[in-house]
Backbone as numpy.savetxt, mean C-alpha at the origin, in Angstrom:
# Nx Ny Nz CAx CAy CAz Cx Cy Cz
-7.07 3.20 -17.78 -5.70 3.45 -17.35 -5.27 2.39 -16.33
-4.22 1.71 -16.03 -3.55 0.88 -15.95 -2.88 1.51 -14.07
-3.58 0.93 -13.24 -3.00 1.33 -11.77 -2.32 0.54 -11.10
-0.62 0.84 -10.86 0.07 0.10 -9.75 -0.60 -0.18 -8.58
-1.22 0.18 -8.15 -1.77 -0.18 -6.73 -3.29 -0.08 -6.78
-4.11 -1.25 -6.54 -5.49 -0.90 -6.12 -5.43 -1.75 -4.96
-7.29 -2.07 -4.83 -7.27 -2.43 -3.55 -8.76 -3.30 -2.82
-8.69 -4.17 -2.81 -9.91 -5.28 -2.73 -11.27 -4.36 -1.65
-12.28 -5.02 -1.68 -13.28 -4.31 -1.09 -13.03 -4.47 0.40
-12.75 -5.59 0.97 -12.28 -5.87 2.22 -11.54 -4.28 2.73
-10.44 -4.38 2.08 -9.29 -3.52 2.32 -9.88 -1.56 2.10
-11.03 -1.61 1.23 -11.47 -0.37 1.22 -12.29 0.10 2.61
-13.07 -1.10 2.88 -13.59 -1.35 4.11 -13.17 -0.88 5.25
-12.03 -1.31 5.57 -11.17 -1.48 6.72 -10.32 0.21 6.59
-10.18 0.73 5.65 -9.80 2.53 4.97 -10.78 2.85 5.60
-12.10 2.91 5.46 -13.14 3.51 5.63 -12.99 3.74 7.21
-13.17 2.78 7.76 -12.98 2.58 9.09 -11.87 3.44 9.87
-10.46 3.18 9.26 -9.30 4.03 9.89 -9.70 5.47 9.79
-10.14 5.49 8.52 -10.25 6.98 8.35 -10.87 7.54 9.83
-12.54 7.13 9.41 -13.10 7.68 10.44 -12.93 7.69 11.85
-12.02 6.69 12.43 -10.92 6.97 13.80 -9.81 7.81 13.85
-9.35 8.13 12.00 -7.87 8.63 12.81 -7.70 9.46 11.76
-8.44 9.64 10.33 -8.39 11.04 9.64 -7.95 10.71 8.83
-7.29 11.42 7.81 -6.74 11.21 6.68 -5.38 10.60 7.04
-4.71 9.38 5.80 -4.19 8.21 5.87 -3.48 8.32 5.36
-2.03 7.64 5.19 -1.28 7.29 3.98 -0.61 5.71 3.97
-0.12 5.17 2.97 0.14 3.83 2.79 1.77 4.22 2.40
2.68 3.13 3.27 3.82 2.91 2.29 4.08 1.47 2.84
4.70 0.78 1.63 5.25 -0.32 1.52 6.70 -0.89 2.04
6.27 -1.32 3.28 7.47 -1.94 4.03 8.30 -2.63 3.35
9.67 -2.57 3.31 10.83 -3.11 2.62 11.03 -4.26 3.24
10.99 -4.70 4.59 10.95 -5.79 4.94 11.87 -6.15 6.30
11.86 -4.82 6.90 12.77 -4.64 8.38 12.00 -5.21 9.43
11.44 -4.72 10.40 10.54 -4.77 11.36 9.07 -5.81 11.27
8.53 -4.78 10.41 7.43 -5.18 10.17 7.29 -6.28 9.25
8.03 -6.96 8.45 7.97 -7.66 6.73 8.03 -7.01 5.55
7.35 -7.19 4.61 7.08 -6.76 3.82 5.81 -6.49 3.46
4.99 -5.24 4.38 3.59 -5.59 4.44 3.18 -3.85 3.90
1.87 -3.58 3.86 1.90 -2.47 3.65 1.25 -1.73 4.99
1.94 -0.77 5.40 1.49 -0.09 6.70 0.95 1.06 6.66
0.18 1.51 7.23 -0.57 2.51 7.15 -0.26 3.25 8.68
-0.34 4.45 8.36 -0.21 5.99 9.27 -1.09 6.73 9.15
-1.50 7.69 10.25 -2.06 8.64 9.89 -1.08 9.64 8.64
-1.61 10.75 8.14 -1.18 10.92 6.67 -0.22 12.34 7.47
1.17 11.79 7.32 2.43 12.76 7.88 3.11 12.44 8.81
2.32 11.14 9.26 3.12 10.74 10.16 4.82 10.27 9.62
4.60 9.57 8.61 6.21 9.26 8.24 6.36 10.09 7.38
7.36 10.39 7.34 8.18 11.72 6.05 8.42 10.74 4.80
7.91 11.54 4.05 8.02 10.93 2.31 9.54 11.70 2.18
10.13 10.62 1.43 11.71 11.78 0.88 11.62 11.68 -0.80
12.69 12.25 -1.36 13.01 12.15 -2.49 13.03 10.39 -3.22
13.40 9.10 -2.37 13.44 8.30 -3.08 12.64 7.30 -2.67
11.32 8.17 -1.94 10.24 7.63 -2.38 9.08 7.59 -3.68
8.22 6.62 -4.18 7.46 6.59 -4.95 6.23 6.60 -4.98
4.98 7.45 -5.61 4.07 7.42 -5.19 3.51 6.18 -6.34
2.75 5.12 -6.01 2.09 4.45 -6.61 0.97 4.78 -7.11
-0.02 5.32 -6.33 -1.26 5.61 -6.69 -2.17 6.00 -4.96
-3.21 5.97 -5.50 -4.52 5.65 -3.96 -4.85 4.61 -4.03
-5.39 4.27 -2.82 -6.51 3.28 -2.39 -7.27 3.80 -1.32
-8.62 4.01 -1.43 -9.42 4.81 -0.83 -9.19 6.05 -0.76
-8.52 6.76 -1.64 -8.36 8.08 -1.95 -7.53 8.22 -1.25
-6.49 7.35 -0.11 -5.17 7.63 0.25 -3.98 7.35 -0.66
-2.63 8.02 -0.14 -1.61 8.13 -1.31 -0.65 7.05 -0.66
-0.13 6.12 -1.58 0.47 4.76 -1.42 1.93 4.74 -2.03
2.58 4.58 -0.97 4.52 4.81 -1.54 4.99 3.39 -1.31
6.15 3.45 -2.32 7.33 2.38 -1.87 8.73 3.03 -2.28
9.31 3.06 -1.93 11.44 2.88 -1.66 11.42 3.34 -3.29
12.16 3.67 -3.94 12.24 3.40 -5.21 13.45 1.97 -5.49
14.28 1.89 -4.84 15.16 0.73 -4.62 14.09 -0.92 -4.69
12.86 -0.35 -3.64 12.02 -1.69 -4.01 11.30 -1.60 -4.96
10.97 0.16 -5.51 10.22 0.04 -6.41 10.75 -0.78 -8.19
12.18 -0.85 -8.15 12.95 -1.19 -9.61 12.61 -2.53 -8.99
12.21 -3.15 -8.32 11.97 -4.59 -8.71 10.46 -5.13 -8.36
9.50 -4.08 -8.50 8.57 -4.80 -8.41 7.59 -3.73 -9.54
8.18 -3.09 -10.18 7.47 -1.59 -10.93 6.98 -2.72 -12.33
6.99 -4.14 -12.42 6.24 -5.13 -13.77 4.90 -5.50 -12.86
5.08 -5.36 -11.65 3.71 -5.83 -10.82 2.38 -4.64 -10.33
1.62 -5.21 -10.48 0.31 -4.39 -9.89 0.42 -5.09 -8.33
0.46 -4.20 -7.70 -0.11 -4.40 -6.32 -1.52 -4.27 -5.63
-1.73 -5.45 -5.15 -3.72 -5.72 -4.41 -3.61 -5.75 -2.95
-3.98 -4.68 -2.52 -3.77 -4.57 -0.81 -5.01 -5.12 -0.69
-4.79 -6.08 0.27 -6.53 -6.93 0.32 -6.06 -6.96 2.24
-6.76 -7.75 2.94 -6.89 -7.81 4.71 -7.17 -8.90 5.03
-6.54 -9.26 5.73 -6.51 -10.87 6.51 -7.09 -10.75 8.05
-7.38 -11.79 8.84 -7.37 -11.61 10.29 -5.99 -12.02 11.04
-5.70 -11.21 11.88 -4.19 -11.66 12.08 -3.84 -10.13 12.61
-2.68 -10.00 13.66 -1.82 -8.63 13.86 -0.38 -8.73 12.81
-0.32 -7.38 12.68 0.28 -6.96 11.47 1.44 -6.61 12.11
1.69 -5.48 11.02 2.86 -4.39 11.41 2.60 -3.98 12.92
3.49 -4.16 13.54 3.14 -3.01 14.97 2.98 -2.05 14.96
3.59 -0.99 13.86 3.55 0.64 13.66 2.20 1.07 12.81
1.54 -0.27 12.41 0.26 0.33 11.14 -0.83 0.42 12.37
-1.70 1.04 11.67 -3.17 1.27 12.55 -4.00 0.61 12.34
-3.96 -0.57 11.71 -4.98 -1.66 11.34 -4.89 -2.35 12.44
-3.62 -2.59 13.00 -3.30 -3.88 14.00 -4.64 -3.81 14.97
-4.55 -2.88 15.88 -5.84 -2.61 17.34 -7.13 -3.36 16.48
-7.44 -3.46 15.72 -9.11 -3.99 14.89 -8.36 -5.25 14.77
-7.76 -6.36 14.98 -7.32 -7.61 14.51 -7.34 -8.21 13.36
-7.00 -6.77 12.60 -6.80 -6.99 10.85 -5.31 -6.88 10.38
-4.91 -7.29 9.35 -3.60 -6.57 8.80 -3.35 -6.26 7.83
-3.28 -5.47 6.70 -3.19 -5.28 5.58 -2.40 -5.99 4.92
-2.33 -6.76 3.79 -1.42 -7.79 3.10 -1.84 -7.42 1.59
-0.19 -7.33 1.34 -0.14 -7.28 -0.27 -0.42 -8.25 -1.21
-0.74 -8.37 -2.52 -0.60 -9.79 -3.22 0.03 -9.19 -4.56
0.04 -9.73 -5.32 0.74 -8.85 -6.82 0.45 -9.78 -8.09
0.18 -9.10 -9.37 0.01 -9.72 -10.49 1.29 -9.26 -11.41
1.71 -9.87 -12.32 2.68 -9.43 -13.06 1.59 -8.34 -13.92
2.12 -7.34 -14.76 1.51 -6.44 -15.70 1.50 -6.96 -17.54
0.57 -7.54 -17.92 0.58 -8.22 -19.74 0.89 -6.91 -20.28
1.98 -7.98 -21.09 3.23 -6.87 -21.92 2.35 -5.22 -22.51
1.31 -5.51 -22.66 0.17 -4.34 -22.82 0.30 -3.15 -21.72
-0.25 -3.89 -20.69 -0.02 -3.18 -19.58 0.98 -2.13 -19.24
1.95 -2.76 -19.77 3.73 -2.34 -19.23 3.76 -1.51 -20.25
3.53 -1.26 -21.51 3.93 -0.44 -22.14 3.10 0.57 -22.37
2.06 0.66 -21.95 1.07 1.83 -21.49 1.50 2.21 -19.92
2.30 2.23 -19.22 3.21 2.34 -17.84 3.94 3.23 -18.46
4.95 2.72 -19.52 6.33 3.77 -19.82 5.82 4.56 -20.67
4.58 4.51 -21.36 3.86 5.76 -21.85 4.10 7.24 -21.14
């Protein structure tokens, strides 16, 4: 099966880690205000999911949103949350460890995409 969002070993790594400081997690995908366009992480409730949010999938068994507004233009791409050295988002919980979570993206082969609208 065919997943919008996974997530490099680095980046499972660095999950592992939050978890065990701060508990269960959630991911959503910054539109590109404040922070960029990065993916930030919360403890899991900290931000309110609404109606026109989207759930992508997990990564490390956390649940990963974007906008649906950003989601119509990026819903042909797989998203790879992988980790750089560097401070991030100010509001994510990666920043304090001198990591930041960073997206990368592949387009989806026409295969792909039509096992999606399946």
């Amino acid at each position: 099966m065919v997943e919008r969002v996974i997530a490099t070993d680095a980046a499972l790594e660095l999950i592992d880690l939050l978890k065990g400081k701060h508990g269960p997690l959630m991911f959503h995908q910054s539109g590109g205000c404040c922070d960029g366009s990065s993916p930030m992480c919360y403890p899991d409730g900290d931000l309110i999911i609404g109606d026109q949010d989207v759930l992508l999938g997990h990564i490390g068994d956390m649940p990963f949103y974007m906008h649906k507004n950003q989601f119509d233009y990026w819903k042909h791409t797989q998203l790879i949350i992988d980790v750089v050295n560097g401070r991030g988002g100010m509001f994510s919980l990666e920043g304090v460890e001198g990591k930041r979570f960073l997206t990368r993206s592949r387009a989806f082969t026409p295969e792909e995409n039509s096992q999606l609208q399946a």
